[in-house]
């Protein structure tokens, strides 16, 4: 066991790791689109965190004297909706909801997918069984699996998180399993086994860190899907319910006022598009940056 | 080839059994007593008991599942809790609209996707390439329900060129075609973007390969070089993307139908989810998933057909 610790905590290792992360980050920043994506995501995070300080009105605060104001009218930067609620404030609080829902559903999906993928890749006995479940979940197209889960649990934003996280499991499990299968045959894993390391230790300390690149890319891309799906489900009335300032629900509410106040639908739509675009291009950039083939060029 | 089809078909049957079990069980363990949903709040205890008895809800789950499966094989998907209508009838009435929408969108996606992909590969780094790459990036990021709403705003509300929604006129009439344009673009854009992206990269890879250079050296004309020699090989990954996309497209139909008030399977499903009408949810989910896996099977076969080098072991 002690040999293992010494092997593990070589002084050079963390330094090299740090350098690798910095290198990757620099490479992502060199990609113009990914750089734009990072800026958009950063703005969204800032908006989400500092929402109360960036708005003069509450997201639920109605003022029937100023309904359906256009952009920039009477001190409302993005106008107001049919209840006189400030659109900017609802948009900013909506960013908070999107990020929280996206992060939590991706995190839960990763936990499930990582566990299943690691176990399936490591133990051949359960591989067939786990992968058949994964295949079964893959048999549901697009958003359908999420809808089935919502049909089962009922309509709410929390259930949307659960539904999207379950929907994320098969994709993650398949990626992790693939990585585990290739890594577990490597000599250093055999060396760990012969040193007497437990399966859990090998999986968590030696295999998992080597699967991080595809997982990070998957998680980033999945954020885009999660945010898009949450808004779609809320638009359909299966997710966030009014008056929650969720972007998809805001578009649905704005549809009835398309003639008189089109900004009610246009603004949240642009917000969703920018956010999804940002996570997609950051994911693309990360994939290019983490591609092992690029290592050779450097 | 026949071996491949038979093997895939057997796998498909197993998968369909798995799907039906999963869908049945998820509806079975869903909170809420079906008897209460059917009977309504005013039903007495004896009424509820009679409904349960009638539906056979007091029997073991596995017996109920076997019964359900037996029904499906005879084309009986049960009866709606809300209206009492047969689920099969409800699906049959609405299915043509969904198929119409999905097919039209797929055609839009394939035409726009492949053409822009190929052109941007041939004219790499030109303004056409730049604009099609931008389209490919924007296309996957636009929420399709929002795109639909915006298209309605511009083409139906402001310009009044196309109808706001609905899909009631027959497809062969001008009205029918007009009704289909906006929903097909709405649903097809994301797939078109993905297909364009894939076609571009596949084409770029192929036109740089040795055999194309040889063909060029032998004096093959540019047009037949691209459309005959390069396209077939470049299409292999594109066919996969089209197949995979069909699933997303089916999922997207559900949303697009809602935006354009089209009476299709998706709308039936959404209303049923909101009303907790389990037999309808079961039937529609099962149908969409079955179509999806069936399409995947066809894609696999086409895949082996286009590229004879592929053998599934």
Coordinates of C-alpha atoms in Angstrom, one line a residue, chain A residues 33 132 135-145 147-155 221 228 231-233 235-238 247-249 251-252 255 258-259 262 265-270 272-274 276-278 280-281 284 287, chain B residues 14-15 17-19 22-23 25-27 29-31 137-138 140-146 148-150 152-153 157 164 197 246-248 250-252 254-255 258-259 269-270 273-274 276 278 281 284-286 288-290 292-293 296:
Chain A
X33 CA -15.4 30.8 -31.4
X132 CA -28.5 -3.5 -22.7
X135 CA -29.3 0.5 -25.4
X136 CA -32.9 0.5 -24.1
X137 CA -32.6 4.1 -23.0
X138 CA -31.1 5.1 -26.3
X139 CA -34.1 3.6 -28.0
X140 CA -36.1 6.7 -27.0
X141 CA -35.5 9.5 -29.5
X142 CA -34.6 13.1 -28.4
X143 CA -36.7 14.5 -25.7
X144 CA -39.2 11.6 -25.6
X145 CA -37.5 9.9 -22.7
X147 CA -41.3 13.4 -21.5
X148 CA -42.0 9.8 -20.4
X149 CA -40.3 10.5 -17.1
X150 CA -42.3 13.7 -16.6
X151 CA -45.5 11.8 -17.5
X152 CA -44.6 9.5 -14.7
X153 CA -43.5 12.0 -12.1
X154 CA -45.7 15.0 -12.9
X155 CA -45.0 18.4 -14.3
X221 CA -22.1 19.8 -24.8
X228 CA -32.4 23.8 -24.6
X231 CA -36.8 25.5 -22.1
X232 CA -38.6 23.3 -24.6
X233 CA -40.3 21.3 -21.8
X235 CA -42.5 25.9 -23.3
X236 CA -44.8 22.8 -23.6
X237 CA -46.1 23.4 -20.1
X238 CA -44.3 20.3 -18.7
X247 CA -37.0 31.3 -20.6
X248 CA -39.0 28.6 -22.4
X249 CA -42.1 29.4 -20.2
X251 CA -41.6 32.4 -24.8
X252 CA -44.8 30.4 -24.3
X255 CA -46.9 33.7 -27.9
X258 CA -47.1 38.2 -30.7
X259 CA -49.1 40.9 -32.4
X262 CA -43.3 40.5 -29.8
X265 CA -40.9 36.0 -27.1
X266 CA -38.0 37.4 -29.0
X267 CA -35.8 38.3 -26.0
X268 CA -35.9 35.0 -24.1
X269 CA -35.4 33.2 -27.4
X270 CA -32.2 35.1 -28.1
X272 CA -31.5 30.6 -25.1
X273 CA -29.9 30.7 -28.5
X274 CA -26.8 32.6 -27.2
X276 CA -26.8 27.1 -26.2
X277 CA -24.4 28.4 -28.9
X278 CA -21.9 29.3 -26.2
X280 CA -21.7 24.2 -27.9
X281 CA -18.7 26.2 -29.2
X284 CA -16.2 22.1 -29.6
X287 CA -12.7 18.7 -27.8
Chain B
X14 CA -36.1 -7.8 -28.2
X15 CA -35.6 -4.0 -28.0
X17 CA -40.2 -5.8 -25.9
X18 CA -37.8 -3.9 -23.6
X19 CA -39.3 -0.6 -24.6
X22 CA -40.2 0.0 -19.6
X23 CA -43.1 2.2 -20.8
X25 CA -43.9 -0.1 -15.9
X26 CA -43.2 3.6 -15.8
X27 CA -46.9 4.3 -16.3
X29 CA -45.6 3.0 -11.0
X30 CA -46.6 6.6 -11.7
X31 CA -48.4 8.1 -8.7
X137 CA -23.5 26.6 -35.8
X138 CA -26.6 28.8 -35.4
X140 CA -28.2 23.7 -33.8
X141 CA -28.4 26.5 -31.2
X142 CA -31.8 27.9 -32.1
X143 CA -34.6 26.5 -30.0
X144 CA -37.0 25.1 -32.7
X145 CA -40.1 26.2 -30.8
X146 CA -38.8 29.8 -30.8
X148 CA -41.3 28.5 -35.3
X149 CA -42.7 31.4 -33.3
X150 CA -40.4 33.9 -35.2
X152 CA -45.0 32.8 -37.7
X153 CA -44.3 36.4 -36.6
X157 CA -48.4 37.8 -39.0
X164 CA -50.3 30.7 -38.9
X197 CA -21.6 20.1 -41.0
X246 CA -34.4 11.2 -37.5
X247 CA -34.8 10.4 -33.8
X248 CA -34.3 14.0 -32.8
X250 CA -39.4 12.7 -34.2
X251 CA -38.8 14.3 -30.7
X252 CA -38.9 17.7 -32.4
X254 CA -43.8 16.9 -30.6
X255 CA -42.7 20.5 -30.1
X258 CA -47.6 22.4 -30.5
X259 CA -46.2 25.6 -32.0
X269 CA -49.0 13.0 -26.2
X270 CA -48.5 16.4 -24.6
X273 CA -49.2 13.9 -20.2
X274 CA -50.9 17.0 -18.8
X276 CA -52.3 12.0 -16.9
X278 CA -51.7 7.0 -19.2
X281 CA -49.1 8.3 -23.2
X284 CA -47.8 7.3 -28.3
X285 CA -44.4 6.9 -26.6
X286 CA -44.3 3.2 -27.7
X288 CA -42.6 6.9 -31.6
X289 CA -39.9 4.8 -30.0
X290 CA -40.8 1.8 -32.2
X292 CA -37.2 5.3 -34.1
X293 CA -35.6 1.9 -33.6
X296 CA -32.2 2.9 -37.1

